[in-house]
Amino acid sequence: MTTSPPAIRALDAPVRVKASNYPEPFASRMEGRIKQSLGDLFGLRNFGVNLTRLRPGAVSALHHRHTCQDEFIYVLAGEPTLLTDAGETRLEPGMVAGFAANGTAHHLENRTNRDCLILEIGDRSGRDEATYPQDDLMASMDAGGIWRFFRKDGTPY
């Protein structure tokens, strides 16, 4: 049994070692995105919590939607641009957004010259799938919670 601390300062959490689960050429597009997996520190299994820093020019993820998992973001600092099927929305500290499973495709971009800091919360529903409308990519979560990536024609990466 691992022992987790009762509480920590979020900014003191370790940075996620693997910057992205995406295969190349997509993983390198995540440069400038820094994630700290807060929920994992406390052994949370039903939902994940990340503190995500977007350096200037960075993106939060590829434009995507999930079939099973819901996602929620809270902007702590900076002014990221939210891109959805409905268009673009400039966010500011204190703003929130939510993305229901099978809802709008979405991602954030930092188009400013300052870092953005976002709290991300999402459930960990198994057997989830993700679609990427702007890229030749799709993903499927296996029974063990591992994401597997494929081209849209079904061939694996």
Short mmCIF file of N, CA and C in Angstrom, two decimals:
data_model
loop_
_atom_site.label_atom_id
_atom_site.label_comp_id
_atom_site.label_asym_id
_atom_site.label_seq_id
_atom_site.Cartn_x
_atom_site.Cartn_y
_atom_site.Cartn_z
N MET A 1 0.85 -1.18 0.00
CA MET A 1 0.00 0.00 0.00
C MET A 1 0.90 1.24 0.00
N THR A 2 0.64 2.15 -0.95
CA THR A 2 1.41 3.38 -1.00
C THR A 2 0.74 4.43 -0.12
N THR A 3 1.54 5.26 0.46
CA THR A 3 1.02 6.31 1.32
C THR A 3 1.11 7.63 0.58
N SER A 4 -0.01 8.32 0.51
CA SER A 4 -0.02 9.63 -0.14
C SER A 4 -0.09 10.69 0.94
N PRO A 5 0.40 11.87 0.64
CA PRO A 5 0.33 12.94 1.63
C PRO A 5 -1.12 13.37 1.82
N PRO A 6 -1.44 13.94 2.99
CA PRO A 6 -2.82 14.39 3.18
C PRO A 6 -3.16 15.59 2.30
N ALA A 7 -2.16 16.41 1.97
CA ALA A 7 -2.37 17.58 1.12
C ALA A 7 -1.01 18.07 0.62
N ILE A 8 -1.02 18.74 -0.53
CA ILE A 8 0.19 19.34 -1.07
C ILE A 8 -0.19 20.66 -1.75
N ARG A 9 0.80 21.46 -2.07
CA ARG A 9 0.60 22.61 -2.94
C ARG A 9 0.58 22.07 -4.37
N ALA A 10 -0.43 22.40 -5.11
CA ALA A 10 -0.58 21.84 -6.47
C ALA A 10 0.65 22.09 -7.32
N LEU A 11 1.23 23.28 -7.23
CA LEU A 11 2.40 23.61 -8.05
C LEU A 11 3.64 22.79 -7.66
N ASP A 12 3.61 22.14 -6.49
CA ASP A 12 4.73 21.30 -6.06
C ASP A 12 4.60 19.85 -6.54
N ALA A 13 3.49 19.51 -7.16
CA ALA A 13 3.29 18.14 -7.65
C ALA A 13 4.31 17.85 -8.75
N PRO A 14 4.74 16.60 -8.86
CA PRO A 14 5.70 16.28 -9.92
C PRO A 14 5.07 16.43 -11.31
N VAL A 15 5.89 16.85 -12.25
CA VAL A 15 5.47 16.97 -13.64
C VAL A 15 5.36 15.56 -14.22
N ARG A 16 4.33 15.33 -15.00
CA ARG A 16 4.14 14.03 -15.64
C ARG A 16 5.36 13.72 -16.51
N VAL A 17 5.92 12.53 -16.34
CA VAL A 17 7.14 12.16 -17.04
C VAL A 17 6.93 12.06 -18.54
N LYS A 18 5.89 11.37 -18.95
CA LYS A 18 5.59 11.21 -20.37
C LYS A 18 4.72 12.39 -20.79
N ALA A 19 5.24 13.22 -21.66
CA ALA A 19 4.54 14.45 -22.03
C ALA A 19 3.22 14.19 -22.76
N SER A 20 3.12 13.10 -23.52
CA SER A 20 1.91 12.83 -24.30
C SER A 20 1.78 11.34 -24.58
N ASN A 21 0.55 10.87 -24.61
CA ASN A 21 0.27 9.49 -25.02
C ASN A 21 0.13 9.36 -26.54
N TYR A 22 -0.02 10.48 -27.22
CA TYR A 22 -0.21 10.44 -28.67
C TYR A 22 1.02 9.84 -29.35
N PRO A 23 0.80 9.12 -30.45
CA PRO A 23 1.94 8.69 -31.27
C PRO A 23 2.44 9.87 -32.10
N GLU A 24 3.65 9.76 -32.60
CA GLU A 24 4.13 10.76 -33.55
C GLU A 24 3.39 10.55 -34.87
N PRO A 25 3.10 11.60 -35.57
CA PRO A 25 3.64 12.96 -35.47
C PRO A 25 2.87 13.86 -34.52
N PHE A 26 1.92 13.31 -33.78
CA PHE A 26 1.04 14.13 -32.94
C PHE A 26 1.66 14.50 -31.60
N ALA A 27 2.46 13.63 -31.03
CA ALA A 27 3.04 13.89 -29.70
C ALA A 27 3.86 15.17 -29.68
N SER A 28 4.62 15.41 -30.72
CA SER A 28 5.48 16.60 -30.74
C SER A 28 4.66 17.90 -30.80
N ARG A 29 3.40 17.81 -31.21
CA ARG A 29 2.53 18.99 -31.22
C ARG A 29 2.13 19.42 -29.81
N MET A 30 2.44 18.59 -28.81
CA MET A 30 2.11 18.91 -27.42
C MET A 30 3.25 19.64 -26.71
N GLU A 31 4.28 20.03 -27.45
CA GLU A 31 5.39 20.75 -26.84
C GLU A 31 4.86 22.04 -26.21
N GLY A 32 5.32 22.32 -25.01
CA GLY A 32 4.86 23.50 -24.29
C GLY A 32 3.68 23.24 -23.37
N ARG A 33 3.19 22.00 -23.38
CA ARG A 33 2.11 21.60 -22.46
C ARG A 33 2.77 20.83 -21.32
N ILE A 34 2.54 21.28 -20.10
CA ILE A 34 3.15 20.64 -18.93
C ILE A 34 2.02 20.21 -18.00
N LYS A 35 1.95 18.91 -17.71
CA LYS A 35 0.87 18.38 -16.87
C LYS A 35 1.42 17.87 -15.54
N GLN A 36 0.67 18.17 -14.50
CA GLN A 36 0.94 17.63 -13.18
C GLN A 36 -0.30 16.85 -12.77
N SER A 37 -0.16 15.54 -12.62
CA SER A 37 -1.30 14.66 -12.35
C SER A 37 -1.63 14.67 -10.86
N LEU A 38 -2.51 15.57 -10.47
CA LEU A 38 -2.84 15.74 -9.06
C LEU A 38 -3.63 14.56 -8.50
N GLY A 39 -4.62 14.08 -9.23
CA GLY A 39 -5.45 12.99 -8.74
C GLY A 39 -4.66 11.72 -8.48
N ASP A 40 -3.67 11.44 -9.34
CA ASP A 40 -2.86 10.23 -9.18
C ASP A 40 -2.09 10.24 -7.86
N LEU A 41 -1.70 11.41 -7.38
CA LEU A 41 -0.96 11.50 -6.13
C LEU A 41 -1.74 10.94 -4.95
N PHE A 42 -3.05 11.00 -5.05
CA PHE A 42 -3.90 10.56 -3.96
C PHE A 42 -4.59 9.22 -4.25
N GLY A 43 -4.18 8.56 -5.33
CA GLY A 43 -4.74 7.26 -5.67
C GLY A 43 -6.16 7.31 -6.19
N LEU A 44 -6.59 8.45 -6.73
CA LEU A 44 -7.95 8.54 -7.25
C LEU A 44 -8.09 7.65 -8.48
N ARG A 45 -9.14 6.86 -8.52
CA ARG A 45 -9.35 5.93 -9.63
C ARG A 45 -10.59 6.26 -10.46
N ASN A 46 -11.56 6.97 -9.90
CA ASN A 46 -12.80 7.24 -10.62
C ASN A 46 -12.75 8.48 -11.48
N PHE A 47 -11.88 9.40 -11.14
CA PHE A 47 -11.72 10.60 -11.96
C PHE A 47 -10.29 11.09 -11.86
N GLY A 48 -9.87 11.82 -12.88
CA GLY A 48 -8.52 12.37 -12.91
C GLY A 48 -8.56 13.88 -12.74
N VAL A 49 -7.49 14.41 -12.17
CA VAL A 49 -7.34 15.85 -11.99
C VAL A 49 -5.92 16.21 -12.41
N ASN A 50 -5.81 17.14 -13.34
CA ASN A 50 -4.51 17.60 -13.81
C ASN A 50 -4.41 19.11 -13.66
N LEU A 51 -3.24 19.56 -13.25
CA LEU A 51 -2.90 20.97 -13.35
C LEU A 51 -2.08 21.08 -14.62
N THR A 52 -2.57 21.82 -15.59
CA THR A 52 -1.93 21.90 -16.90
C THR A 52 -1.49 23.32 -17.19
N ARG A 53 -0.22 23.44 -17.51
CA ARG A 53 0.36 24.73 -17.90
C ARG A 53 0.56 24.71 -19.41
N LEU A 54 0.06 25.75 -20.06
CA LEU A 54 0.27 25.92 -21.49
C LEU A 54 1.21 27.10 -21.70
N ARG A 55 2.39 26.83 -22.19
CA ARG A 55 3.34 27.89 -22.53
C ARG A 55 2.79 28.63 -23.76
N PRO A 56 3.28 29.83 -24.04
CA PRO A 56 2.83 30.54 -25.24
C PRO A 56 2.98 29.66 -26.49
N GLY A 57 1.90 29.58 -27.27
CA GLY A 57 1.88 28.78 -28.48
C GLY A 57 1.49 27.33 -28.28
N ALA A 58 1.34 26.88 -27.04
CA ALA A 58 1.02 25.47 -26.77
C ALA A 58 -0.48 25.20 -26.88
N VAL A 59 -0.80 23.93 -27.05
CA VAL A 59 -2.19 23.47 -27.08
C VAL A 59 -2.40 22.45 -25.98
N SER A 60 -3.65 22.32 -25.54
CA SER A 60 -3.97 21.38 -24.46
C SER A 60 -4.03 19.95 -24.94
N ALA A 61 -4.47 19.76 -26.16
CA ALA A 61 -4.68 18.43 -26.74
C ALA A 61 -4.98 18.62 -28.22
N LEU A 62 -5.03 17.53 -28.94
CA LEU A 62 -5.57 17.59 -30.29
C LEU A 62 -7.08 17.84 -30.17
N HIS A 63 -7.68 18.41 -31.19
CA HIS A 63 -9.12 18.65 -31.20
C HIS A 63 -9.81 17.29 -31.13
N HIS A 64 -10.62 17.06 -30.09
CA HIS A 64 -11.15 15.71 -29.84
C HIS A 64 -12.49 15.74 -29.12
N ARG A 65 -13.12 14.57 -29.10
CA ARG A 65 -14.31 14.32 -28.26
C ARG A 65 -14.23 12.88 -27.78
N HIS A 66 -14.82 12.61 -26.63
CA HIS A 66 -14.85 11.27 -26.04
C HIS A 66 -16.24 10.67 -26.18
N THR A 67 -16.31 9.34 -26.26
CA THR A 67 -17.61 8.67 -26.32
C THR A 67 -18.19 8.39 -24.94
N CYS A 68 -17.33 8.26 -23.92
CA CYS A 68 -17.80 7.91 -22.58
C CYS A 68 -17.41 8.92 -21.50
N GLN A 69 -16.27 9.53 -21.64
CA GLN A 69 -15.75 10.38 -20.57
C GLN A 69 -16.20 11.83 -20.69
N ASP A 70 -16.57 12.40 -19.55
CA ASP A 70 -16.87 13.82 -19.44
C ASP A 70 -15.58 14.54 -19.03
N GLU A 71 -15.45 15.81 -19.43
CA GLU A 71 -14.30 16.62 -19.05
C GLU A 71 -14.78 18.00 -18.59
N PHE A 72 -14.00 18.60 -17.68
CA PHE A 72 -14.32 19.91 -17.13
C PHE A 72 -13.01 20.67 -16.94
N ILE A 73 -13.00 21.95 -17.28
CA ILE A 73 -11.80 22.76 -17.06
C ILE A 73 -12.16 24.02 -16.28
N TYR A 74 -11.17 24.51 -15.52
CA TYR A 74 -11.28 25.75 -14.77
C TYR A 74 -10.00 26.53 -15.05
N VAL A 75 -10.13 27.74 -15.57
CA VAL A 75 -8.96 28.55 -15.90
C VAL A 75 -8.49 29.28 -14.64
N LEU A 76 -7.26 29.00 -14.24
CA LEU A 76 -6.68 29.62 -13.06
C LEU A 76 -5.89 30.88 -13.40
N ALA A 77 -5.19 30.86 -14.53
CA ALA A 77 -4.36 32.00 -14.92
C ALA A 77 -4.22 32.02 -16.43
N GLY A 78 -4.03 33.21 -16.98
CA GLY A 78 -3.86 33.35 -18.42
C GLY A 78 -5.19 33.45 -19.14
N GLU A 79 -5.07 33.53 -20.48
CA GLU A 79 -6.25 33.69 -21.32
C GLU A 79 -6.19 32.74 -22.50
N PRO A 80 -6.46 31.46 -22.27
CA PRO A 80 -6.45 30.51 -23.39
C PRO A 80 -7.66 30.71 -24.29
N THR A 81 -7.53 30.26 -25.52
CA THR A 81 -8.66 30.27 -26.46
C THR A 81 -9.23 28.86 -26.52
N LEU A 82 -10.52 28.75 -26.28
CA LEU A 82 -11.23 27.48 -26.37
C LEU A 82 -11.78 27.34 -27.78
N LEU A 83 -11.46 26.22 -28.42
CA LEU A 83 -11.98 25.93 -29.76
C LEU A 83 -12.94 24.76 -29.66
N THR A 84 -14.16 24.96 -30.15
CA THR A 84 -15.19 23.91 -30.16
C THR A 84 -15.86 23.90 -31.53
N ASP A 85 -16.81 23.01 -31.69
CA ASP A 85 -17.59 22.97 -32.93
C ASP A 85 -18.33 24.28 -33.16
N ALA A 86 -18.60 25.03 -32.08
CA ALA A 86 -19.34 26.29 -32.18
C ALA A 86 -18.44 27.48 -32.50
N GLY A 87 -17.13 27.28 -32.50
CA GLY A 87 -16.22 28.38 -32.80
C GLY A 87 -15.18 28.57 -31.70
N GLU A 88 -14.74 29.82 -31.56
CA GLU A 88 -13.68 30.16 -30.61
C GLU A 88 -14.20 31.06 -29.51
N THR A 89 -13.70 30.83 -28.28
CA THR A 89 -14.06 31.65 -27.14
C THR A 89 -12.80 31.95 -26.35
N ARG A 90 -12.53 33.22 -26.13
CA ARG A 90 -11.38 33.62 -25.31
C ARG A 90 -11.78 33.46 -23.85
N LEU A 91 -11.02 32.68 -23.10
CA LEU A 91 -11.30 32.45 -21.69
C LEU A 91 -10.39 33.32 -20.84
N GLU A 92 -10.78 33.51 -19.59
CA GLU A 92 -9.97 34.27 -18.65
C GLU A 92 -10.08 33.59 -17.29
N PRO A 93 -9.20 33.98 -16.36
CA PRO A 93 -9.23 33.35 -15.03
C PRO A 93 -10.62 33.40 -14.41
N GLY A 94 -10.99 32.27 -13.82
CA GLY A 94 -12.31 32.14 -13.19
C GLY A 94 -13.35 31.54 -14.10
N MET A 95 -13.07 31.43 -15.40
CA MET A 95 -14.04 30.84 -16.32
C MET A 95 -13.91 29.32 -16.32
N VAL A 96 -15.02 28.65 -16.57
CA VAL A 96 -15.07 27.19 -16.62
C VAL A 96 -15.73 26.75 -17.91
N ALA A 97 -15.48 25.51 -18.29
CA ALA A 97 -16.14 24.91 -19.45
C ALA A 97 -16.24 23.41 -19.20
N GLY A 98 -17.29 22.80 -19.73
CA GLY A 98 -17.49 21.37 -19.58
C GLY A 98 -17.80 20.73 -20.91
N PHE A 99 -17.38 19.47 -21.03
CA PHE A 99 -17.54 18.75 -22.29
C PHE A 99 -18.11 17.36 -21.98
N ALA A 100 -19.40 17.21 -22.25
CA ALA A 100 -20.06 15.94 -22.00
C ALA A 100 -19.63 14.91 -23.05
N ALA A 101 -19.65 13.66 -22.66
CA ALA A 101 -19.35 12.57 -23.60
C ALA A 101 -20.23 12.71 -24.82
N ASN A 102 -19.65 12.48 -26.00
CA ASN A 102 -20.33 12.59 -27.29
C ASN A 102 -20.80 14.00 -27.60
N GLY A 103 -20.25 14.99 -26.88
CA GLY A 103 -20.61 16.38 -27.13
C GLY A 103 -19.66 17.00 -28.15
N THR A 104 -19.45 18.27 -27.99
CA THR A 104 -18.62 19.02 -28.93
C THR A 104 -17.15 18.62 -28.85
N ALA A 105 -16.51 18.59 -30.00
CA ALA A 105 -15.05 18.41 -30.02
C ALA A 105 -14.44 19.70 -29.50
N HIS A 106 -13.26 19.59 -28.88
CA HIS A 106 -12.70 20.75 -28.19
C HIS A 106 -11.20 20.62 -27.96
N HIS A 107 -10.57 21.75 -27.74
CA HIS A 107 -9.20 21.86 -27.23
C HIS A 107 -8.93 23.33 -26.90
N LEU A 108 -7.84 23.57 -26.20
CA LEU A 108 -7.42 24.92 -25.84
C LEU A 108 -6.13 25.27 -26.56
N GLU A 109 -5.96 26.55 -26.89
CA GLU A 109 -4.71 27.05 -27.45
C GLU A 109 -4.30 28.27 -26.66
N ASN A 110 -3.01 28.39 -26.39
CA ASN A 110 -2.50 29.60 -25.76
C ASN A 110 -1.92 30.49 -26.85
N ARG A 111 -2.68 31.49 -27.24
CA ARG A 111 -2.27 32.41 -28.30
C ARG A 111 -1.68 33.70 -27.73
N THR A 112 -1.36 33.70 -26.45
CA THR A 112 -0.82 34.89 -25.79
C THR A 112 0.68 34.72 -25.56
N ASN A 113 1.29 35.73 -24.96
CA ASN A 113 2.72 35.64 -24.65
C ASN A 113 2.97 35.33 -23.18
N ARG A 114 1.92 34.89 -22.46
CA ARG A 114 2.04 34.48 -21.05
C ARG A 114 1.53 33.06 -20.88
N ASP A 115 2.04 32.37 -19.86
CA ASP A 115 1.56 31.02 -19.56
C ASP A 115 0.09 31.05 -19.17
N CYS A 116 -0.62 29.96 -19.48
CA CYS A 116 -1.98 29.73 -19.01
C CYS A 116 -1.92 28.54 -18.05
N LEU A 117 -2.72 28.59 -17.00
CA LEU A 117 -2.77 27.52 -16.02
C LEU A 117 -4.21 27.06 -15.90
N ILE A 118 -4.44 25.77 -16.13
CA ILE A 118 -5.80 25.23 -16.19
C ILE A 118 -5.90 24.01 -15.29
N LEU A 119 -6.99 23.92 -14.56
CA LEU A 119 -7.30 22.72 -13.79
C LEU A 119 -8.23 21.88 -14.66
N GLU A 120 -7.83 20.64 -14.94
CA GLU A 120 -8.63 19.72 -15.76
C GLU A 120 -9.16 18.59 -14.87
N ILE A 121 -10.43 18.28 -15.04
CA ILE A 121 -11.04 17.18 -14.30
C ILE A 121 -11.81 16.34 -15.29
N GLY A 122 -11.61 15.03 -15.23
CA GLY A 122 -12.33 14.13 -16.13
C GLY A 122 -12.54 12.79 -15.48
N ASP A 123 -13.63 12.14 -15.86
CA ASP A 123 -13.87 10.81 -15.30
C ASP A 123 -13.00 9.80 -16.03
N ARG A 124 -12.91 8.62 -15.49
CA ARG A 124 -12.06 7.58 -16.06
C ARG A 124 -12.90 6.39 -16.52
N SER A 125 -13.99 6.69 -17.20
CA SER A 125 -14.85 5.63 -17.73
C SER A 125 -14.04 4.71 -18.63
N GLY A 126 -14.16 3.43 -18.38
CA GLY A 126 -13.46 2.45 -19.19
C GLY A 126 -14.10 2.29 -20.55
N ARG A 127 -13.36 1.67 -21.43
CA ARG A 127 -13.84 1.38 -22.79
C ARG A 127 -14.22 2.65 -23.55
N ASP A 128 -13.57 3.74 -23.23
CA ASP A 128 -13.82 5.00 -23.90
C ASP A 128 -13.17 4.99 -25.27
N GLU A 129 -13.68 5.83 -26.15
CA GLU A 129 -13.06 6.05 -27.45
C GLU A 129 -12.97 7.56 -27.66
N ALA A 130 -11.98 7.98 -28.42
CA ALA A 130 -11.82 9.39 -28.74
C ALA A 130 -11.71 9.54 -30.25
N THR A 131 -12.36 10.56 -30.76
CA THR A 131 -12.25 10.87 -32.18
C THR A 131 -11.59 12.23 -32.32
N TYR A 132 -10.87 12.39 -33.41
CA TYR A 132 -10.08 13.60 -33.68
C TYR A 132 -10.47 14.11 -35.06
N PRO A 133 -11.46 15.01 -35.14
CA PRO A 133 -11.99 15.42 -36.43
C PRO A 133 -10.98 16.09 -37.36
N GLN A 134 -9.93 16.69 -36.83
CA GLN A 134 -8.97 17.40 -37.67
C GLN A 134 -7.72 16.59 -38.01
N ASP A 135 -7.63 15.37 -37.49
CA ASP A 135 -6.43 14.55 -37.69
C ASP A 135 -6.79 13.13 -38.08
N ASP A 136 -5.87 12.46 -38.76
CA ASP A 136 -6.05 11.05 -39.13
C ASP A 136 -5.71 10.20 -37.91
N LEU A 137 -6.59 10.25 -36.91
CA LEU A 137 -6.34 9.60 -35.64
C LEU A 137 -7.65 9.26 -34.97
N MET A 138 -7.67 8.12 -34.31
CA MET A 138 -8.74 7.74 -33.40
C MET A 138 -8.10 6.92 -32.30
N ALA A 139 -8.76 6.84 -31.16
CA ALA A 139 -8.18 6.15 -30.02
C ALA A 139 -9.25 5.32 -29.33
N SER A 140 -8.78 4.23 -28.74
CA SER A 140 -9.67 3.34 -28.01
C SER A 140 -8.97 2.92 -26.72
N MET A 141 -9.69 2.99 -25.62
CA MET A 141 -9.13 2.57 -24.34
C MET A 141 -9.42 1.09 -24.14
N ASP A 142 -8.38 0.32 -23.86
CA ASP A 142 -8.59 -1.11 -23.65
C ASP A 142 -9.06 -1.38 -22.21
N ALA A 143 -9.33 -2.64 -21.90
CA ALA A 143 -9.87 -3.02 -20.59
C ALA A 143 -8.92 -2.65 -19.45
N GLY A 144 -7.63 -2.54 -19.74
CA GLY A 144 -6.66 -2.17 -18.72
C GLY A 144 -6.46 -0.67 -18.56
N GLY A 145 -7.23 0.13 -19.31
CA GLY A 145 -7.11 1.58 -19.20
C GLY A 145 -6.02 2.19 -20.06
N ILE A 146 -5.48 1.42 -21.00
CA ILE A 146 -4.42 1.90 -21.88
C ILE A 146 -5.03 2.38 -23.19
N TRP A 147 -4.61 3.58 -23.63
CA TRP A 147 -5.09 4.11 -24.90
C TRP A 147 -4.32 3.46 -26.05
N ARG A 148 -5.05 3.02 -27.07
CA ARG A 148 -4.48 2.48 -28.31
C ARG A 148 -4.89 3.43 -29.43
N PHE A 149 -3.92 3.78 -30.27
CA PHE A 149 -4.17 4.76 -31.33
C PHE A 149 -4.14 4.11 -32.70
N PHE A 150 -5.05 4.58 -33.57
CA PHE A 150 -5.22 4.04 -34.91
C PHE A 150 -5.42 5.19 -35.90
N ARG A 151 -5.12 4.91 -37.14
CA ARG A 151 -5.51 5.82 -38.21
C ARG A 151 -7.00 5.62 -38.44
N LYS A 152 -7.62 6.53 -39.12
CA LYS A 152 -9.08 6.43 -39.32
C LYS A 152 -9.46 5.24 -40.18
N ASP A 153 -8.51 4.68 -40.94
CA ASP A 153 -8.81 3.46 -41.71
C ASP A 153 -8.66 2.20 -40.86
N GLY A 154 -8.31 2.38 -39.57
CA GLY A 154 -8.21 1.25 -38.64
C GLY A 154 -6.80 0.69 -38.45
N THR A 155 -5.83 1.12 -39.25
CA THR A 155 -4.47 0.61 -39.08
C THR A 155 -3.84 1.25 -37.84
N PRO A 156 -3.12 0.45 -37.05
CA PRO A 156 -2.54 0.99 -35.82
C PRO A 156 -1.32 1.89 -36.07
N TYR A 157 -1.10 2.78 -35.13
CA TYR A 157 0.11 3.60 -35.13
C TYR A 157 1.20 2.84 -34.43
#
